[in-house]
Amino acid sequence: MAETSKADGGRLTTHVLDTATGKPAAGLSIALYHLEGGARTHLKTVVTNADGRCDAPLLAGAEFRTGEYELIFAAGDYLRGQGTKLPEPAFLDSVPIRFGMAATVHYHVPLLISPYGYSTYRGS
């Protein structure tokens, strides 16, 4: 899907909670991609802070554009770093979430993870 408009008022944020421990997932790497047609363009990689959030929006202002995106959460690396024993291969390693942003508003895409499951939703 091609970009249809440029927006100055929207922003994209995320945060990650570790549901196995009941704590924010600090130090988890997240890659952001823009999808257009068959192309997948890497925009940035960030790491969550102590609150499981990013220090700044993933996209904001002139960077925010209507279109399709993908977040890749490095859940396996995070869980291993926490000392969680995972099978080889891990049930969940990289967790991709594809979504579309169609308006100049706040899109919040949180992730709840554990070694054997995850959940997401459009938050506020």
XYZ file of N, CA, C and O in Angstrom:
496
model
N 0.845 -1.174 0.000
C 0.000 0.000 0.000
C 0.888 1.233 0.000
O 1.745 1.394 0.842
N 0.701 2.128 -0.905
C 1.506 3.335 -1.004
C 1.083 4.342 0.059
O -0.051 4.357 0.514
N 2.026 5.196 0.437
C 1.702 6.266 1.361
C 0.694 7.183 0.698
O 0.823 7.512 -0.468
N -0.277 7.619 1.462
C -1.298 8.462 0.870
C -1.248 9.894 1.366
O -1.782 10.774 0.735
N -0.612 10.122 2.510
C -0.519 11.487 2.990
C 0.605 11.633 3.993
O 1.041 10.678 4.596
N 1.058 12.856 4.144
C 2.054 13.184 5.154
C 1.324 13.894 6.280
O 0.488 14.749 6.047
N 1.643 13.536 7.504
C 0.935 14.113 8.630
C 1.918 14.733 9.606
O 2.958 14.171 9.867
N 1.587 15.897 10.123
C 2.447 16.550 11.090
C 1.969 16.347 12.520
O 2.707 16.622 13.450
N 0.740 15.853 12.726
C 0.203 15.769 14.065
C 0.205 14.394 14.679
O -0.102 14.264 15.850
N 0.529 13.353 13.946
C 0.471 12.011 14.496
C 1.759 11.597 15.175
O 2.794 12.236 15.040
N 1.670 10.499 15.923
C 2.873 9.906 16.514
C 2.628 8.427 16.760
O 1.481 7.991 16.905
N 3.720 7.689 16.786
C 3.685 6.250 17.041
C 4.522 5.964 18.272
O 5.684 6.369 18.344
N 3.919 5.270 19.238
C 4.633 4.875 20.450
C 4.372 3.397 20.733
O 3.447 2.795 20.175
N 5.187 2.839 21.615
C 5.009 1.452 22.044
C 5.545 1.305 23.458
O 6.269 2.180 23.962
N 5.201 0.229 24.095
C 5.864 -0.195 25.321
C 5.671 -1.693 25.446
O 4.824 -2.289 24.786
N 6.529 -2.318 26.272
C 6.515 -3.767 26.397
C 6.459 -4.137 27.872
O 7.239 -3.625 28.683
N 5.519 -5.025 28.196
C 5.398 -5.549 29.556
C 5.654 -7.043 29.538
O 5.166 -7.753 28.659
N 6.421 -7.508 30.497
C 6.735 -8.926 30.655
C 5.675 -9.520 31.582
O 5.697 -9.295 32.792
N 4.724 -10.244 31.017
C 3.622 -10.760 31.827
C 4.043 -11.932 32.713
O 3.337 -12.258 33.659
N 5.177 -12.552 32.425
C 5.665 -13.642 33.279
C 6.195 -13.106 34.604
O 6.091 -13.771 35.636
N 6.755 -11.883 34.581
C 7.302 -11.299 35.805
C 6.431 -10.179 36.353
O 6.627 -9.743 37.487
N 5.508 -9.680 35.529
C 4.681 -8.560 35.950
C 5.427 -7.237 35.960
O 5.031 -6.305 36.652
N 6.502 -7.139 35.175
C 7.330 -5.935 35.155
C 7.499 -5.414 33.731
O 7.323 -6.153 32.766
N 7.909 -4.149 33.609
C 8.246 -3.626 32.288
C 9.419 -4.404 31.700
O 10.311 -4.854 32.433
N 9.427 -4.561 30.386
C 10.513 -5.272 29.694
C 11.599 -4.264 29.317
O 11.598 -3.695 28.232
N 12.522 -4.036 30.225
C 13.621 -3.090 30.004
C 14.710 -3.743 29.167
O 15.028 -4.922 29.354
N 15.275 -2.980 28.234
C 16.389 -3.475 27.429
C 15.979 -4.334 26.254
O 16.799 -5.058 25.700
N 14.730 -4.269 25.829
C 14.252 -5.066 24.698
C 14.418 -4.260 23.407
O 13.986 -3.116 23.320
N 15.033 -4.863 22.409
C 15.276 -4.210 21.129
C 14.042 -4.306 20.236
O 13.411 -5.361 20.151
N 13.720 -3.186 19.559
C 12.558 -3.110 18.668
C 12.998 -2.465 17.357
O 13.561 -1.364 17.365
N 12.743 -3.149 16.250
C 13.042 -2.593 14.929
C 11.738 -2.144 14.276
O 10.732 -2.850 14.341
N 11.761 -0.973 13.644
C 10.602 -0.420 12.951
C 10.865 -0.415 11.455
O 11.922 0.042 11.008
N 9.886 -0.932 10.694
C 9.974 -0.981 9.233
C 8.757 -0.318 8.614
O 7.653 -0.391 9.166
N 8.958 0.297 7.455
C 7.858 0.801 6.641
C 7.647 -0.205 5.520
O 8.619 -0.679 4.923
N 6.393 -0.562 5.244
C 6.052 -1.530 4.202
C 5.348 -0.797 3.069
O 4.420 -0.027 3.308
N 5.804 -1.060 1.852
C 5.157 -0.447 0.694
C 5.317 -1.392 -0.478
O 6.443 -1.682 -0.899
N 4.174 -1.895 -0.989
C 4.244 -2.906 -2.035
C 4.961 -4.124 -1.477
O 4.651 -4.601 -0.404
N 5.964 -4.595 -2.178
C 6.764 -5.705 -1.677
C 8.009 -5.261 -0.931
O 8.783 -6.081 -0.459
N 8.204 -3.945 -0.805
C 9.415 -3.421 -0.156
C 9.221 -3.277 1.347
O 8.146 -2.921 1.829
N 10.285 -3.545 2.069
C 10.307 -3.412 3.526
C 11.537 -2.575 3.858
O 12.663 -3.022 3.671
N 11.321 -1.351 4.348
C 12.419 -0.422 4.607
C 12.617 -0.240 6.104
O 11.688 0.163 6.821
N 13.839 -0.515 6.582
C 14.161 -0.326 7.997
C 14.251 1.165 8.295
O 14.968 1.902 7.620
N 13.492 1.624 9.288
C 13.505 3.039 9.664
C 14.382 3.300 10.877
O 15.098 4.293 10.920
N 14.309 2.429 11.877
C 15.138 2.609 13.072
C 15.034 1.395 13.972
O 14.119 0.585 13.847
N 15.992 1.294 14.874
C 15.972 0.292 15.937
C 16.156 1.031 17.250
O 17.019 1.909 17.361
N 15.332 0.699 18.229
C 15.376 1.336 19.543
C 15.421 0.255 20.611
O 15.160 -0.920 20.332
N 15.724 0.662 21.838
C 15.759 -0.255 22.974
C 14.904 0.348 24.080
O 14.993 1.556 24.351
N 14.088 -0.480 24.709
C 13.201 0.017 25.768
C 13.994 0.435 27.002
O 15.031 -0.129 27.323
N 13.450 1.430 27.694
C 14.074 1.924 28.922
C 13.584 1.118 30.133
O 12.906 0.098 29.968
N 13.894 1.581 31.331
C 13.543 0.857 32.561
C 12.036 0.692 32.739
O 11.590 -0.219 33.436
N 11.249 1.546 32.096
C 9.792 1.470 32.181
C 9.196 0.642 31.040
O 7.977 0.587 30.883
N 10.064 0.012 30.207
C 9.584 -0.776 29.078
C 9.106 0.076 27.916
O 8.473 -0.424 26.993
N 9.429 1.361 27.947
C 9.001 2.295 26.909
C 10.221 2.810 26.148
O 11.345 2.651 26.591
N 9.973 3.478 25.050
C 11.034 4.137 24.297
C 11.145 5.561 24.825
O 10.155 6.151 25.255
N 12.348 6.124 24.786
C 12.549 7.470 25.314
C 11.864 8.552 24.487
O 11.618 9.643 24.976
N 11.562 8.252 23.232
C 10.891 9.204 22.342
C 9.935 8.419 21.451
O 10.083 7.198 21.294
N 8.946 9.087 20.856
C 8.074 8.377 19.914
C 8.887 7.739 18.784
O 9.930 8.272 18.381
N 8.419 6.608 18.287
C 9.082 5.951 17.163
C 8.958 6.798 15.903
O 9.885 6.867 15.095
N 7.815 7.415 15.722
C 7.580 8.356 14.627
C 6.775 9.514 15.197
O 5.876 9.303 15.998
N 7.105 10.722 14.740
C 6.347 11.897 15.175
C 6.572 13.023 14.175
O 7.558 13.023 13.436
N 5.639 13.956 14.173
C 5.780 15.128 13.320
C 5.893 14.756 11.857
O 5.123 13.955 11.342
N 6.893 15.317 11.193
C 7.075 15.096 9.755
C 7.436 13.660 9.422
O 7.233 13.211 8.295
N 7.984 12.903 10.383
C 8.321 11.485 10.143
C 7.076 10.600 10.063
O 7.110 9.535 9.480
N 5.997 11.029 10.699
C 4.771 10.232 10.756
C 4.063 10.309 9.410
O 3.732 11.387 8.938
N 3.836 9.159 8.808
C 3.156 9.110 7.507
C 2.129 7.977 7.510
O 2.368 6.918 8.074
N 1.011 8.244 6.859
C 0.009 7.207 6.653
C 0.657 6.053 5.897
O 1.449 6.271 4.984
N 0.360 4.826 6.298
C 0.896 3.676 5.591
C 0.899 2.434 6.448
O 0.303 2.402 7.534
N 1.578 1.413 5.950
C 1.694 0.144 6.663
C 3.088 0.030 7.262
O 4.082 0.399 6.629
N 3.135 -0.515 8.480
C 4.378 -0.605 9.229
C 4.497 -1.970 9.893
O 3.516 -2.708 10.022
N 5.704 -2.259 10.346
C 5.960 -3.493 11.083
C 6.927 -3.185 12.212
O 7.944 -2.524 12.008
N 6.590 -3.653 13.391
C 7.490 -3.627 14.539
C 7.967 -5.053 14.769
O 7.157 -5.985 14.782
N 9.277 -5.232 14.935
C 9.840 -6.539 15.254
C 10.433 -6.438 16.658
O 11.405 -5.709 16.884
N 9.837 -7.141 17.596
C 10.278 -7.137 18.985
C 11.212 -8.333 19.211
O 10.830 -9.469 18.936
N 12.400 -8.088 19.710
C 13.392 -9.146 19.959
C 13.097 -9.800 21.312
O 13.870 -9.694 22.267
N 11.980 -10.492 21.380
C 11.506 -11.095 22.633
C 12.449 -12.176 23.135
O 12.724 -12.256 24.337
N 12.940 -13.032 22.254
C 13.837 -14.116 22.666
C 15.116 -13.595 23.291
O 15.540 -14.085 24.346
N 15.725 -12.609 22.663
C 16.948 -12.017 23.224
C 16.674 -11.422 24.597
O 17.464 -11.578 25.528
N 15.552 -10.725 24.723
C 15.187 -10.140 26.017
C 15.007 -11.225 27.071
O 15.561 -11.142 28.169
N 14.227 -12.260 26.749
C 13.946 -13.318 27.720
C 15.221 -14.053 28.129
O 15.434 -14.328 29.312
N 16.086 -14.353 27.162
C 17.367 -14.989 27.498
C 18.196 -14.091 28.413
O 18.841 -14.557 29.340
N 18.176 -12.793 28.135
C 18.908 -11.833 28.960
C 18.385 -11.756 30.380
O 19.110 -11.356 31.292
N 17.137 -12.150 30.587
C 16.534 -12.179 31.919
C 16.818 -13.495 32.644
O 16.376 -13.699 33.764
N 17.517 -14.400 31.951
C 17.824 -15.697 32.542
C 16.753 -16.741 32.318
O 16.806 -17.824 32.913
N 15.796 -16.452 31.460
C 14.731 -17.407 31.168
C 15.275 -18.529 30.299
O 15.884 -18.277 29.272
N 15.066 -19.766 30.728
C 15.479 -20.919 29.929
C 14.452 -21.128 28.827
O 13.274 -21.331 29.112
N 14.917 -21.065 27.593
C 14.042 -21.255 26.447
C 14.486 -22.493 25.685
O 15.678 -22.792 25.614
N 13.543 -23.221 25.098
C 13.929 -24.374 24.271
C 14.617 -23.890 22.997
O 14.523 -22.722 22.630
N 15.332 -24.792 22.344
C 15.946 -24.483 21.044
C 15.227 -25.254 19.972
O 15.220 -26.478 20.021
N 14.592 -24.624 19.026
C 14.430 -23.178 18.959
C 13.371 -22.687 19.937
O 12.491 -23.447 20.345
N 13.477 -21.421 20.280
C 12.505 -20.815 21.196
C 11.128 -20.762 20.538
O 11.020 -20.616 19.319
N 10.093 -20.933 21.338
C 8.732 -20.816 20.805
C 8.504 -19.423 20.236
O 7.996 -19.262 19.143
N 8.882 -18.399 20.995
C 8.818 -17.012 20.525
C 10.229 -16.446 20.551
O 10.877 -16.452 21.586
N 10.684 -15.966 19.412
C 11.998 -15.330 19.354
C 11.807 -13.890 18.895
O 11.857 -12.973 19.678
N 11.533 -13.700 17.627
C 11.178 -12.380 17.113
C 9.665 -12.311 16.972
O 9.057 -13.196 16.386
N 9.068 -11.255 17.515
C 7.622 -11.093 17.452
C 7.310 -9.934 16.508
O 7.548 -8.772 16.845
N 6.772 -10.243 15.305
C 6.418 -9.176 14.365
C 4.968 -8.741 14.542
O 4.081 -9.563 14.752
N 4.751 -7.438 14.470
C 3.399 -6.897 14.491
C 3.279 -5.947 13.307
O 4.002 -4.952 13.231
N 2.389 -6.292 12.373
C 2.133 -5.437 11.204
C 0.830 -4.687 11.436
O -0.157 -5.266 11.883
N 0.837 -3.418 11.085
C -0.334 -2.576 11.327
C -0.331 -1.402 10.359
O 0.697 -1.082 9.756
N -1.475 -0.783 10.226
C -1.611 0.388 9.380
C -1.947 1.616 10.196
O -2.614 1.520 11.223
N -1.445 2.765 9.750
C -1.775 4.041 10.375
C -2.435 4.901 9.306
O -1.832 5.175 8.271
N -3.672 5.292 9.540
C -4.454 5.960 8.512
C -4.870 7.377 8.866
O -5.544 8.020 8.085
N -4.510 7.850 10.025
C -4.952 9.180 10.441
C -3.832 9.874 11.212
O -2.906 9.239 11.688
N -3.950 11.176 11.340
C -2.941 11.965 12.048
C -3.270 12.031 13.537
O -3.581 13.088 14.077
N -3.204 10.892 14.175
C -3.500 10.782 15.601
C -2.399 9.970 16.264
O -1.452 9.536 15.616
N -2.537 9.727 17.541
C -1.577 8.922 18.290
C -1.896 7.433 18.112
O -3.000 6.998 18.412
N -0.940 6.696 17.594
C -1.042 5.241 17.518
C -0.102 4.674 18.570
O 1.104 4.940 18.543
N -0.644 3.890 19.478
C 0.154 3.244 20.529
C 0.000 1.745 20.346
O -1.117 1.229 20.340
N 1.124 1.052 20.139
C 1.107 -0.392 19.859
C 1.917 -1.098 20.956
O 3.118 -1.313 20.815
N 1.278 -1.439 22.077
C 1.981 -2.114 23.157
C 2.087 -3.625 22.915
O 1.331 -4.195 22.129
N 3.035 -4.232 23.604
C 3.223 -5.682 23.527
C 3.290 -6.241 24.940
O 4.021 -5.722 25.787
N 2.511 -7.284 25.187
C 2.580 -8.053 26.436
C 3.211 -9.390 26.065
O 2.696 -10.086 25.189
N 4.339 -9.732 26.696
C 5.035 -10.958 26.312
C 5.286 -11.878 27.492
O 5.343 -11.456 28.645
N 5.432 -13.150 27.167
C 5.915 -14.191 28.074
C 6.635 -15.195 27.176
O 6.582 -15.072 25.950
N 7.303 -16.190 27.728
C 8.019 -17.137 26.872
C 7.123 -17.906 25.891
O 7.600 -18.378 24.867
N 5.819 -18.020 26.191
C 4.951 -18.849 25.351
C 3.706 -18.137 24.839
O 2.760 -18.777 24.385
N 3.707 -16.823 24.880
C 2.554 -16.106 24.354
C 2.788 -14.610 24.315
O 3.672 -14.090 24.991
N 1.991 -13.934 23.505
C 2.031 -12.478 23.458
C 0.660 -11.936 23.075
O -0.177 -12.651 22.531
N 0.472 -10.668 23.344
C -0.773 -9.992 23.018
C -0.447 -8.545 22.676
O 0.516 -7.972 23.203
N -1.246 -7.978 21.791
C -1.103 -6.569 21.443
C -2.484 -5.985 21.201
O -3.469 -6.716 21.089
N -2.548 -4.685 21.106
C -3.801 -3.989 20.849
C -3.454 -2.555 20.488
O -2.308 -2.134 20.646
N -4.414 -1.827 19.971
C -4.167 -0.403 19.745
C -4.541 0.330 21.025
O -5.699 0.419 21.400
N -3.528 0.835 21.681
C -3.733 1.529 22.947
C -3.940 3.013 22.750
O -4.069 3.504 21.640
N -3.914 3.721 23.855
C -4.106 5.179 23.800
C -2.941 5.890 24.453
O -2.115 5.316 25.102
